[in-house]
Coordinates of C-alpha atoms in Angstrom, one line a residue:
Chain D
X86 CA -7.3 9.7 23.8
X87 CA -7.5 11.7 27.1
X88 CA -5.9 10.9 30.4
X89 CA -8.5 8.6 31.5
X90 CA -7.5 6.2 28.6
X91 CA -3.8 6.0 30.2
X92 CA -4.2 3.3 32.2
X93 CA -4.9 1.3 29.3
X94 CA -2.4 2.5 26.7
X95 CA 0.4 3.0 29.2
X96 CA 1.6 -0.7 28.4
X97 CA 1.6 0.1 24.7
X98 CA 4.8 1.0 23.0
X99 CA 4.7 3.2 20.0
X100 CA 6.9 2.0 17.4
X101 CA 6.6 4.7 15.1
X102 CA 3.7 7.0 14.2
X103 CA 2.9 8.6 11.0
X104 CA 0.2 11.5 10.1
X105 CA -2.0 9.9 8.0
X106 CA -5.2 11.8 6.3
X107 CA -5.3 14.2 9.0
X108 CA -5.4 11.4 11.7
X109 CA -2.3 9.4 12.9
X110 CA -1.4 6.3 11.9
X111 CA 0.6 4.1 15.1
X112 CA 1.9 1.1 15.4
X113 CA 2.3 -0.6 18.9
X114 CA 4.1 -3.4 20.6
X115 CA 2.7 -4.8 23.9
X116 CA 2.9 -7.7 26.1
X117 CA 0.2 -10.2 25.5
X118 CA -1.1 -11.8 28.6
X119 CA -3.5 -14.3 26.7
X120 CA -0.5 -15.0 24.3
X121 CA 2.3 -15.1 26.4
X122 CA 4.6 -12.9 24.3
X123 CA 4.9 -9.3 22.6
X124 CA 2.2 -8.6 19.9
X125 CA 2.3 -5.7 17.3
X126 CA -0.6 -3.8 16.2
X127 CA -1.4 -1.1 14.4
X128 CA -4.3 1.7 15.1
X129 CA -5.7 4.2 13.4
X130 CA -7.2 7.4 14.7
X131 CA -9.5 9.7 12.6
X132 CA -8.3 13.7 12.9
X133 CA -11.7 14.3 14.7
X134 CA -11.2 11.5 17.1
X135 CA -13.0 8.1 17.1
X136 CA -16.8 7.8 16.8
X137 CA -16.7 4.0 16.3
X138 CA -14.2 1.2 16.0
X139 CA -13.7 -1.4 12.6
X140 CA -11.5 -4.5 13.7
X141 CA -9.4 -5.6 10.6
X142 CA -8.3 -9.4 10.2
X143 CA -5.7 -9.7 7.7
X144 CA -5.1 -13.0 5.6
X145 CA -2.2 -16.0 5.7
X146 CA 1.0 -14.5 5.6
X147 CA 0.3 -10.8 6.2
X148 CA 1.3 -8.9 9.6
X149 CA -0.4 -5.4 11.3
X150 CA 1.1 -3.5 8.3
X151 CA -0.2 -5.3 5.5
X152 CA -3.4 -3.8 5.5
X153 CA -2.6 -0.4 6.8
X154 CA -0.3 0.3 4.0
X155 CA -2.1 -1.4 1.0
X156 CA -5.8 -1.4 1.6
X157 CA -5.9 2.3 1.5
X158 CA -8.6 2.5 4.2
X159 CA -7.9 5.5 6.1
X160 CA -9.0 8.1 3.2
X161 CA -12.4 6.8 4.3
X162 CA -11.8 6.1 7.5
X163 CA -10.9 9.8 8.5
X164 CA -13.9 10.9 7.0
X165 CA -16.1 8.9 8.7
X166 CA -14.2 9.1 12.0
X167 CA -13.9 5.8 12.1
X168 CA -10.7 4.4 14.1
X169 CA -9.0 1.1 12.2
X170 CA -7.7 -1.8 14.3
X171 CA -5.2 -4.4 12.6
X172 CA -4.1 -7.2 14.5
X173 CA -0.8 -9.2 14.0
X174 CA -2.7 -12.7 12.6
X175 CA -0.3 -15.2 15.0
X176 CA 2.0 -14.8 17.7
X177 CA 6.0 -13.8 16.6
X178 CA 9.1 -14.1 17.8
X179 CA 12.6 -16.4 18.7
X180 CA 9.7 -18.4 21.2
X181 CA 7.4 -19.2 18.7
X182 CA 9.8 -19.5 15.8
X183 CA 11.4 -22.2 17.2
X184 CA 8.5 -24.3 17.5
X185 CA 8.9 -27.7 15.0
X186 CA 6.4 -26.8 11.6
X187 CA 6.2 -23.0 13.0
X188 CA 7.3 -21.7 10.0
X189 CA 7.6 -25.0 7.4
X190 CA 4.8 -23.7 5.4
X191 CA 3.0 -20.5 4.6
X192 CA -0.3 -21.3 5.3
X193 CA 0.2 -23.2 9.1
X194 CA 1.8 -21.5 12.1
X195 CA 3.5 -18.5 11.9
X196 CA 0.7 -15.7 10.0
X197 CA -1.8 -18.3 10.0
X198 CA -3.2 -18.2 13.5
X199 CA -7.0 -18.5 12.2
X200 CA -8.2 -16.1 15.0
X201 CA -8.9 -19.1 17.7
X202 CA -7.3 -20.7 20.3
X203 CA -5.7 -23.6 19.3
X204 CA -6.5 -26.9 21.7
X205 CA -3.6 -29.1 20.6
X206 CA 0.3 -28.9 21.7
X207 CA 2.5 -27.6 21.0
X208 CA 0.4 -24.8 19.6
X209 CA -1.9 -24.5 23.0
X210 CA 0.2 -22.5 25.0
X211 CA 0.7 -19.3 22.3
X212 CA -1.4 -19.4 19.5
X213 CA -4.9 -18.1 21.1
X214 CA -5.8 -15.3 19.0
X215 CA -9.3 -15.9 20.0
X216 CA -8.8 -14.7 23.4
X217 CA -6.0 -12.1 22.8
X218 CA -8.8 -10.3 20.2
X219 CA -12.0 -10.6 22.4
X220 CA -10.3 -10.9 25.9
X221 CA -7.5 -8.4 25.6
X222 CA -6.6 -5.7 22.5
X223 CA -10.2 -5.1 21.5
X224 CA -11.3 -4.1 25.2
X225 CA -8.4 -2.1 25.6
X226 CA -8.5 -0.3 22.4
X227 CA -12.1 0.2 23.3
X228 CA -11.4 1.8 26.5
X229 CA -8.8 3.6 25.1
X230 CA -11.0 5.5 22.6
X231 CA -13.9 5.5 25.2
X232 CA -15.9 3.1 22.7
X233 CA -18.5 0.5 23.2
X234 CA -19.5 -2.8 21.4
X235 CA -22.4 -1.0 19.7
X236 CA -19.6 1.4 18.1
X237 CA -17.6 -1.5 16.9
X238 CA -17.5 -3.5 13.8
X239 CA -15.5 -6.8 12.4
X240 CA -14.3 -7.4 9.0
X241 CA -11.5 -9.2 7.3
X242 CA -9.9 -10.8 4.3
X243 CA -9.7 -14.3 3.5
X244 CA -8.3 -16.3 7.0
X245 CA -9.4 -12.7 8.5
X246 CA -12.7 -13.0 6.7
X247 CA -13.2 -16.5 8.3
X248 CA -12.1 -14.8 11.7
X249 CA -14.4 -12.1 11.2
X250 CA -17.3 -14.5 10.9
X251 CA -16.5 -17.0 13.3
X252 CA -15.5 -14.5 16.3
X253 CA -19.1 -12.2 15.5
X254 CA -21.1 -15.5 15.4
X255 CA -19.2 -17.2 18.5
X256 CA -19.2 -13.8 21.3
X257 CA -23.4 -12.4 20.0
X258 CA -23.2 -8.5 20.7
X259 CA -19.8 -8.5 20.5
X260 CA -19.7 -6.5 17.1
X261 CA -22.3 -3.8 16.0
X262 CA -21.5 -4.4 12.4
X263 CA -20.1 -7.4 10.2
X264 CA -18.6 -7.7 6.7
X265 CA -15.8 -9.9 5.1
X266 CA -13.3 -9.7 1.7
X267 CA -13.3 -13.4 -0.2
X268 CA -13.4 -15.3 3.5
X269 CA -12.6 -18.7 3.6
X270 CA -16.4 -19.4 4.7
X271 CA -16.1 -22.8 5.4
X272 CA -13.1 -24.5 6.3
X273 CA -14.0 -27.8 7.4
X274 CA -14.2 -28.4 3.7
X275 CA -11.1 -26.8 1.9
X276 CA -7.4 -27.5 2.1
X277 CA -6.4 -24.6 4.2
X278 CA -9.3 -25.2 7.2
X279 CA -8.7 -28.6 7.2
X280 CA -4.6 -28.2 8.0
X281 CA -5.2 -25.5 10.6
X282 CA -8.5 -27.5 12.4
X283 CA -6.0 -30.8 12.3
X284 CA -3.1 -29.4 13.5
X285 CA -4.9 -26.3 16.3
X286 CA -7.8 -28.2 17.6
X287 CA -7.1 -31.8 16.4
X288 CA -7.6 -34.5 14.2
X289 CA -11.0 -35.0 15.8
X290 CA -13.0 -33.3 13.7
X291 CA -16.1 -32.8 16.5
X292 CA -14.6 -29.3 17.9
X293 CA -14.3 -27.9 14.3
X294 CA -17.8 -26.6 13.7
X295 CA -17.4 -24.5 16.3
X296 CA -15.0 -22.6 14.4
X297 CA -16.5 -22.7 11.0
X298 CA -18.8 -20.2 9.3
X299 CA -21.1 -21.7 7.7
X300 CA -21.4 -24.3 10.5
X301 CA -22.0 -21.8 12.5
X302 CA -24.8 -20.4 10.9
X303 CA -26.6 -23.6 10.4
X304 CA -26.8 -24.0 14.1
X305 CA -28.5 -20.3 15.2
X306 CA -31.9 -20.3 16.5
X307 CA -32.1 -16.4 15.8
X308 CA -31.0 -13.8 13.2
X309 CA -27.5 -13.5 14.4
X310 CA -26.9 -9.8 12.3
X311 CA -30.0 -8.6 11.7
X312 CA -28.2 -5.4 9.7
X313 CA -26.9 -7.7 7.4
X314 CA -23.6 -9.0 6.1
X315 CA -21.7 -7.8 3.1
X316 CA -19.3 -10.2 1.6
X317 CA -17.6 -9.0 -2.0
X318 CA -15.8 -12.0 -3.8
X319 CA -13.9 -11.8 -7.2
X320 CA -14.9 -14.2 -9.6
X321 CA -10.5 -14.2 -11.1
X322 CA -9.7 -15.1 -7.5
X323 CA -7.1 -18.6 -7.9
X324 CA -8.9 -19.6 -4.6
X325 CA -12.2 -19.3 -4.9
X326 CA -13.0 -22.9 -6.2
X327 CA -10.7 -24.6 -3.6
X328 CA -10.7 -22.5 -0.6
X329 CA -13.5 -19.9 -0.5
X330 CA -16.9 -21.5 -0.7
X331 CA -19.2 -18.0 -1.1
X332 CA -22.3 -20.3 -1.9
X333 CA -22.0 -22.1 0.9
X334 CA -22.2 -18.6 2.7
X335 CA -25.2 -17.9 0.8
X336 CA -27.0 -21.2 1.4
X337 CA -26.7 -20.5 5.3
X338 CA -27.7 -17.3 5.5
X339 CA -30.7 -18.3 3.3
X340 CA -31.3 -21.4 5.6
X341 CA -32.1 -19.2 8.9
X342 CA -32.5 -15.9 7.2
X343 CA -29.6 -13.8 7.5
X344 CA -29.8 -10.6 5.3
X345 CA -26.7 -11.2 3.0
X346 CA -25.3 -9.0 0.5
X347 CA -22.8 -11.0 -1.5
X348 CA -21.3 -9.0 -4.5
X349 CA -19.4 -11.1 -6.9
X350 CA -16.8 -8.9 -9.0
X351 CA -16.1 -9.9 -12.2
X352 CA -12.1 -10.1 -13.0
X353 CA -11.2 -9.1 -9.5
X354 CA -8.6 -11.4 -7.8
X355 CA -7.4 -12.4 -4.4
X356 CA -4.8 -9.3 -4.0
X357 CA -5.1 -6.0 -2.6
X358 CA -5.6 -4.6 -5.8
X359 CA -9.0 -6.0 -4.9
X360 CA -9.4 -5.2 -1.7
X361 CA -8.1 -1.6 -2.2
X362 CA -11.6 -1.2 -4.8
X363 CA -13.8 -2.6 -2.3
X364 CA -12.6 -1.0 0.9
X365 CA -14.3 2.2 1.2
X366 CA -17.7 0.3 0.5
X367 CA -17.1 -1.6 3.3
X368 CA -16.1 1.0 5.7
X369 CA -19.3 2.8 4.6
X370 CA -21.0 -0.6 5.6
X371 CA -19.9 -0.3 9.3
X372 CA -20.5 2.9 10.1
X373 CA -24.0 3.0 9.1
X374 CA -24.4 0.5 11.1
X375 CA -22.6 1.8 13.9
X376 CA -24.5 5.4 13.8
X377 CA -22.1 7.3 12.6
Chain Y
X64 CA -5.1 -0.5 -26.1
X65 CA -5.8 -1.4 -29.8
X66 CA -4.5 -3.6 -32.1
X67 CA -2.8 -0.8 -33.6
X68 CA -0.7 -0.4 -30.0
X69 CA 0.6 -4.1 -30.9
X70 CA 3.9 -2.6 -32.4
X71 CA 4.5 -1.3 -29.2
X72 CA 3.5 -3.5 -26.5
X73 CA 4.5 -7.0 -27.9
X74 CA 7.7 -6.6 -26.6
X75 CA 6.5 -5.7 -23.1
X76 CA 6.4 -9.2 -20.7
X77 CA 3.0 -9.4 -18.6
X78 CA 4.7 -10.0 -15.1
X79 CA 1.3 -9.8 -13.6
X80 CA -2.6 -8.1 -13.8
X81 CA -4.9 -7.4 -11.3
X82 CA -8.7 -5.7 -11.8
X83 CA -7.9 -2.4 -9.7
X84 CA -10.8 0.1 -9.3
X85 CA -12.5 -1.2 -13.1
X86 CA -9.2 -0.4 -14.7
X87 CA -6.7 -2.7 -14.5
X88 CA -3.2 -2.6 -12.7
X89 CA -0.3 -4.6 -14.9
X90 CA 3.8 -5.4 -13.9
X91 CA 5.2 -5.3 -17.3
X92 CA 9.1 -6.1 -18.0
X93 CA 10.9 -5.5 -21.4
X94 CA 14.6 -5.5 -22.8
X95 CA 15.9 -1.9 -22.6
X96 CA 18.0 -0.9 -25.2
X97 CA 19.1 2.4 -23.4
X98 CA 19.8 0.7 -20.7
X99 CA 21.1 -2.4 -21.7
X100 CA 19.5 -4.5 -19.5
X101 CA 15.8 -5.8 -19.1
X102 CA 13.5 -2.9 -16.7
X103 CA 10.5 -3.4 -15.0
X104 CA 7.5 -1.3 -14.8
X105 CA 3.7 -0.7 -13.6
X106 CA 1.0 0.5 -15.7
X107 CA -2.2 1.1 -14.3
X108 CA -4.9 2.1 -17.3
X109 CA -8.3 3.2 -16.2
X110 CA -11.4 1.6 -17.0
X111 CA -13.2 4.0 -19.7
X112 CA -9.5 4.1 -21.1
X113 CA -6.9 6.6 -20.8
X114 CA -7.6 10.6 -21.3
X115 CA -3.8 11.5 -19.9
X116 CA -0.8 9.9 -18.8
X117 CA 0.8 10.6 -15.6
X118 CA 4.3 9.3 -15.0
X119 CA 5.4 8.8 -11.2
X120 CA 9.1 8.8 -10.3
X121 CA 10.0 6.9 -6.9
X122 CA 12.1 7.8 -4.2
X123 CA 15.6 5.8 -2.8
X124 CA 15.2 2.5 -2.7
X125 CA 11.6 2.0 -4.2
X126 CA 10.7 -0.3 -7.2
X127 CA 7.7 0.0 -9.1
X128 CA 5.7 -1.9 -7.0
X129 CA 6.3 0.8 -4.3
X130 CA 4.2 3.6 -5.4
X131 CA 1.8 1.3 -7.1
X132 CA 0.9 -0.6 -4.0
X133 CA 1.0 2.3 -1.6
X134 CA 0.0 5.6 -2.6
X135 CA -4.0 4.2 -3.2
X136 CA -3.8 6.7 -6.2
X137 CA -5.6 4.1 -8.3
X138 CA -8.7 5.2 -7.2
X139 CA -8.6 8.8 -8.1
X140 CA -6.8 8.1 -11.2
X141 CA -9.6 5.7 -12.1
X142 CA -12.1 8.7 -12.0
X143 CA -10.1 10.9 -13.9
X144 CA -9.3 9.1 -16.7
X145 CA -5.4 9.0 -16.0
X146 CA -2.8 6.3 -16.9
X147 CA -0.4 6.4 -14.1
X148 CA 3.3 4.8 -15.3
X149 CA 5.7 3.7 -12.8
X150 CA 9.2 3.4 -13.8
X151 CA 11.7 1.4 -11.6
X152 CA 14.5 3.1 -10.1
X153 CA 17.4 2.0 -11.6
X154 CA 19.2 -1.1 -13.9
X155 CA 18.9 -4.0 -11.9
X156 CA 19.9 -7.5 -11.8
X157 CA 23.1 -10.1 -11.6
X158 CA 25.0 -7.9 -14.7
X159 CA 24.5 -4.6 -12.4
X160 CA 24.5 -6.0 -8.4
X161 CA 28.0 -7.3 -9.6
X162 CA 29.0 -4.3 -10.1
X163 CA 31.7 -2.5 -7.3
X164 CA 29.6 -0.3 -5.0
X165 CA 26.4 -0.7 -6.6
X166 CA 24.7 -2.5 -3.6
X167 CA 26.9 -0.9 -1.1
X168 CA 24.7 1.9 0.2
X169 CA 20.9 2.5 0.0
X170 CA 21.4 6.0 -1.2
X171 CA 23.4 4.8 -4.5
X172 CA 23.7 2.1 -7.0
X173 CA 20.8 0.2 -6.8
X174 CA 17.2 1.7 -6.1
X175 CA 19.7 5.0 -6.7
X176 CA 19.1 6.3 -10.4
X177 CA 18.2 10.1 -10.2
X178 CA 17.0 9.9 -13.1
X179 CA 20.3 11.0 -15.3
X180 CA 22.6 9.6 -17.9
X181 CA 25.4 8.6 -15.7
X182 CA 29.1 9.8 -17.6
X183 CA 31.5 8.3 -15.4
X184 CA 32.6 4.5 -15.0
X185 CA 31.5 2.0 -14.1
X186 CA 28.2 3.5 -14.0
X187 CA 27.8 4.9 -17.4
X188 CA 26.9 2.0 -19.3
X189 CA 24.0 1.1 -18.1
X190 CA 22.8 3.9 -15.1
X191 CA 21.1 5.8 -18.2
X192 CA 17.6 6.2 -16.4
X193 CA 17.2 9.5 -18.1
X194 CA 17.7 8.4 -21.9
X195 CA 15.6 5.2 -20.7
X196 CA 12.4 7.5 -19.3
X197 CA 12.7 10.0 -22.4
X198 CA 13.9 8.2 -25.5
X199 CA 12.8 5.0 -24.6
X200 CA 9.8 4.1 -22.0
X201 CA 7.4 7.0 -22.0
X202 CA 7.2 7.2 -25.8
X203 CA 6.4 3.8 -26.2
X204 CA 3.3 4.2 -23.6
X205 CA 2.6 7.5 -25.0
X206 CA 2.1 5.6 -28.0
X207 CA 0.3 1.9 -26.3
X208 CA -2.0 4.2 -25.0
X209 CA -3.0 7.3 -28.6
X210 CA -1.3 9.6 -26.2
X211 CA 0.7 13.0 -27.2
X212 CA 3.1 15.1 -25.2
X213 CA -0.5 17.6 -24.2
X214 CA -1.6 14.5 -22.3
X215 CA 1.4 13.7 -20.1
X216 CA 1.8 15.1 -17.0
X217 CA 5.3 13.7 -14.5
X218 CA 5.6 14.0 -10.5
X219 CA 7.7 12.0 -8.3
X220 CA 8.9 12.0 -4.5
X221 CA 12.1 12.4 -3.2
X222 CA 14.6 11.9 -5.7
X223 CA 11.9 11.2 -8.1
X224 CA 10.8 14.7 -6.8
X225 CA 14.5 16.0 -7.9
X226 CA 13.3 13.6 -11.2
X227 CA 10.4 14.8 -11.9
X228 CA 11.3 18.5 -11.8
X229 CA 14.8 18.6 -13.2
X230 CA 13.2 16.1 -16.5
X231 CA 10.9 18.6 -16.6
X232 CA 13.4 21.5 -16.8
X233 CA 15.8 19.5 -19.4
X234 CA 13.2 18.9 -21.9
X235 CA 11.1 21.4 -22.7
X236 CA 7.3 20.4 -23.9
X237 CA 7.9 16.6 -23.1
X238 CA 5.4 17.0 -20.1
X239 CA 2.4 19.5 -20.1
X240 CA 1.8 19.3 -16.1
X241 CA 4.2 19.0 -13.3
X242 CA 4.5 18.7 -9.2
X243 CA 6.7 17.4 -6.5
X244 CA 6.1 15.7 -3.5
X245 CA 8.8 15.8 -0.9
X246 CA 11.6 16.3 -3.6
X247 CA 15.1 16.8 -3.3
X248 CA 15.0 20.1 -4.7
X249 CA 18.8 21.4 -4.6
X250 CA 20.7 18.1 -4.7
X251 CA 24.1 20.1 -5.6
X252 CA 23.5 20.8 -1.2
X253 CA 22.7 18.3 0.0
X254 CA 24.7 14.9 1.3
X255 CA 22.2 12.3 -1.4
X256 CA 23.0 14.8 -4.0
X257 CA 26.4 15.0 -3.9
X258 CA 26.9 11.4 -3.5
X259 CA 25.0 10.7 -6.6
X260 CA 26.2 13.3 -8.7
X261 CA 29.7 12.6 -7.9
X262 CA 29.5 9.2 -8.6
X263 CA 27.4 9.3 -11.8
X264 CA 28.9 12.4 -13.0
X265 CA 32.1 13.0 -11.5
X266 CA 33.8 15.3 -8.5
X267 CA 33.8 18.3 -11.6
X268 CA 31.0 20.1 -10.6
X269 CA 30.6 21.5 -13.8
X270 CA 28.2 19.2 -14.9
X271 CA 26.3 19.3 -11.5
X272 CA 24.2 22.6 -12.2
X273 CA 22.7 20.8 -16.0
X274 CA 20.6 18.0 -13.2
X275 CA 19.9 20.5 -10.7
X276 CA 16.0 21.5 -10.1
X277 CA 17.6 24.7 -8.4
X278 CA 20.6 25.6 -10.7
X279 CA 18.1 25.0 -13.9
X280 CA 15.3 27.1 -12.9
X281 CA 17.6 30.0 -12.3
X282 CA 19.5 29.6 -15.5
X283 CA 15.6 29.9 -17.3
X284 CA 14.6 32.8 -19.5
X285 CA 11.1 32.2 -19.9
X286 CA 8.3 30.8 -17.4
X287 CA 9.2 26.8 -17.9
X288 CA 5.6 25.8 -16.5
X289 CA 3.0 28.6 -16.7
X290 CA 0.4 26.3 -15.5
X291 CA 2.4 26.1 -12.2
X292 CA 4.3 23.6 -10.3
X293 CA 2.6 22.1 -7.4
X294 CA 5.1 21.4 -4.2
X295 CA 3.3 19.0 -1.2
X296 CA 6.5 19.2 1.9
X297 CA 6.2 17.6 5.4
X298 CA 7.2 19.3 8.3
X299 CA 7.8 16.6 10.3
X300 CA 9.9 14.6 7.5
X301 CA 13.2 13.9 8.9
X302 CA 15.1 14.3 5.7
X303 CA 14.0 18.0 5.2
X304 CA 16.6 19.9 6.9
X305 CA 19.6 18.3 5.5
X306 CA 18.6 16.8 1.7
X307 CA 15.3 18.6 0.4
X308 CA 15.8 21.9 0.9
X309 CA 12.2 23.6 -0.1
X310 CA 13.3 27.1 0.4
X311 CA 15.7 27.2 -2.1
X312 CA 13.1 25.6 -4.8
X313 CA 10.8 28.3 -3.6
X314 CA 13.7 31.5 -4.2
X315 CA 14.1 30.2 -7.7
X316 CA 10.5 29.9 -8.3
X317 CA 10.1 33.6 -7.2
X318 CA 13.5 34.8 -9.4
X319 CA 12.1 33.8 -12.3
X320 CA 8.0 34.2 -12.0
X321 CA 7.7 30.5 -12.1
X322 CA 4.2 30.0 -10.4
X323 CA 4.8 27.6 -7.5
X324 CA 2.4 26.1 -5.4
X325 CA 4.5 25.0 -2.5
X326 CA 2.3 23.4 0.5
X327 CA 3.7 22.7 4.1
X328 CA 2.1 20.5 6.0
X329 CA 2.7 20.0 9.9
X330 CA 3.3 16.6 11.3
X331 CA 3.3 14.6 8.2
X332 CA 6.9 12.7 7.3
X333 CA 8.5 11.6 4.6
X334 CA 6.9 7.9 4.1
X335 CA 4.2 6.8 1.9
X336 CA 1.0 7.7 4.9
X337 CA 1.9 11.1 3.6
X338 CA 2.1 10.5 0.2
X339 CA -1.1 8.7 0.2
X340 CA -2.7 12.0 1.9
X341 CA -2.1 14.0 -0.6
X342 CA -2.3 11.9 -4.0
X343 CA -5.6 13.1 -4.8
X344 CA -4.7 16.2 -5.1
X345 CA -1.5 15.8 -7.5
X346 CA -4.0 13.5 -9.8
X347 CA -6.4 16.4 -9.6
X348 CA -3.7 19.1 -10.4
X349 CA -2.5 17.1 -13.2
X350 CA -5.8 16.5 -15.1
X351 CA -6.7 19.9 -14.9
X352 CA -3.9 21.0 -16.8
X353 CA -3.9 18.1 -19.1
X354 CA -7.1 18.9 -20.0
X355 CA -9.3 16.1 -18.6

């Protein structure tokens, strides 16, 4: 980052850094305007500096770290001078903590902000992900590595793939470059969608398409990513029947032609034993598309 | 594994599996008998099976899962052909958290082995972590996986640096390939050394020298590892100054001709981003010398 980048990163404290591959791995706190509250993140930097940018969405449950220290991504990623982004996946802290059925269940408030901006109180006033992501740490990360939107890519895992989907389809030129890891593709329809639609954006279940993948796709006039999705899946995943719905991925790209490359792995399960195998092909994924 | 590994491995509990890389990453648990207690470990066995076996020794405070989840050296290890074993760190449970002091401090007790037979009470009955690794654990994966003492290669970090090195020393032929990352080379010096070895072996220091990577090399009369010892050392690691002491493992290298490939590398720390940076090359060190 050079000194012209200061004006952005000057608000981001550096918790702690670590040399990583030849780049640095950091991980910042910073106040949130869009969320009304500190929010942790963590960056990587390639050792030749940053020719593009990959956004990763974590899953329920995980934080900045999870990723960054399990996927093994930045191997890869510093060969390919590709800078890694991983965003906290809900607002934190005594504020938000507090809030009734905050942290009552795993897969609902706390770690489960589902990348939108939730409609309904009390989770209106904090839990917009949506616009911290597009409106906030993406443009400053990409001002901070002097990057644009045709050097930047989105992928995630599960929730994150779902957010990875949903924020590509919903802000068009937004991303360069588009994958996702066993994403909950359509969550109108499984357990987990349906308990974060209800309680984010209502009972009313008229604002939910807006916010679903595959509904989504079904409504685009145009190819949305004409360079094509990847989405890997393991077949041993315990939430692939219930949750996942990959063919209903496939049957909306094929229903307005969306090039999708959807690799189902035999044996492979929801972890980040799984993730860990399919990472580097995914970060090879984005920067081909991204130039690089 | 065959069905003539069955001997072996029926007594070993699958905790948990996951598809890693076309091998396949396990959590086993089994009763000790050295130790008295049931252990936990990780076994990751490649896909085309296993050509070597490569034993990693943690650090203070890790399990098994720590190495196994963040060092990404499935990957490499898939290629090569290696098994990777990861031992725990010490007895664990209710019969050994009871015990006076043994979840005191984060440098001793529990997470705390070193990788010795402990001789003084209350730690000798069960803190036995060298008989358990030697007499006990790596024989009976030696033999799961058709593997002989040519095909088994140990490294470790940190105090499973001062493991790796100091098991290597005490038992001549039990590993053909060796290296260290970040160990605790001298631990007779330095403030985690004498803690341990005054509490598992007793304020004589005597017996000190005998579990000393150091005091053992010096005391050698032949080249213990003519293949060479590969060191990996942070410069920025926090911990180098006072506990790890690289200099010293490097002037008893040189006193006896043991070959000793000691790399210092600027700005990387003591944590697992640095480990992970420079995996590859310990997998790649070790199957060349076991023959892969």
């Amino acid at each position: 980052m050079t000194a012209t980048t200061m004006d952005t990163t000057r608000d981001w404290e550096l918790l702690s850094e670590h040399r990583s591959f030849g780049g640095v791995q950091r991980f910042h706190r910073h106040e949130s305007t869009e969320i009304g509250l500190p929010m942790r993140f963590a960056l990587f930097v390639p050792p030749s500096g940053a020719k593009g940018l990959l956004v990763f969405l974590a899953g329920l449950t995980c934080t900045e770290e999870t990723f960054t220290m399990k996927a093994g991504a930045q191997r890869r990623a510093a060969e390919l001078g590709l800078a890694l982004l991983m965003p906290d996946t809900s607002p934190r802290g005594e504020a938000v903590t507090a809030i009734p059925g905050a942290s009552d269940a795993w897969d609902f408030g706390l770690g489960a902000g589902f990348y939108l901006d939730a409609t309904q109180a009390p989770w209106a006033r904090h839990w917009r992900m949506e616009s911290y992501l597009m409106k906030e740490l993406i443009p400053q990360v990409q001002r901070a590595l002097g990057l644009d939107r045709a050097r930047t890519g989105v992928f995630g895992h599960s929730m994150g793939g779902h957010g990875a989907l949903t924020l590509a389809l919903r802000h068009p030129g937004a991303f360069a470059s588009l994958s996702a890891i066993a994403p909950i593709a359509a969550p109108s329809r499984c357990p987990w969608g349906e308990k974060a639609f209800t309680g984010y954006l209502g009972a009313d279940r008229e604002a939910w398409p807006a916010h679903d993948a595959c509904a989504l796709l079904e409504r685009q006039t145009s190819v949305p990513c004409p360079a094509g999705v990847l989405v890997d899946q393991g077949l041993s995943d315990k939430f692939l029947a219930e949750q996942l719905y990959p063919e209903a991925l496939e049957s909306a790209c094929a229903l307005i032609g969306q090039p999708l490359t959807l690799r189902r792995h035999e044996g492979y399960d929801h972890g980040y034993y799984f993730i860990a195998s399919v990472v580097d092909d995914h970060l090879t994924h984005h920067a081909q598309r991204l130039g690089l």
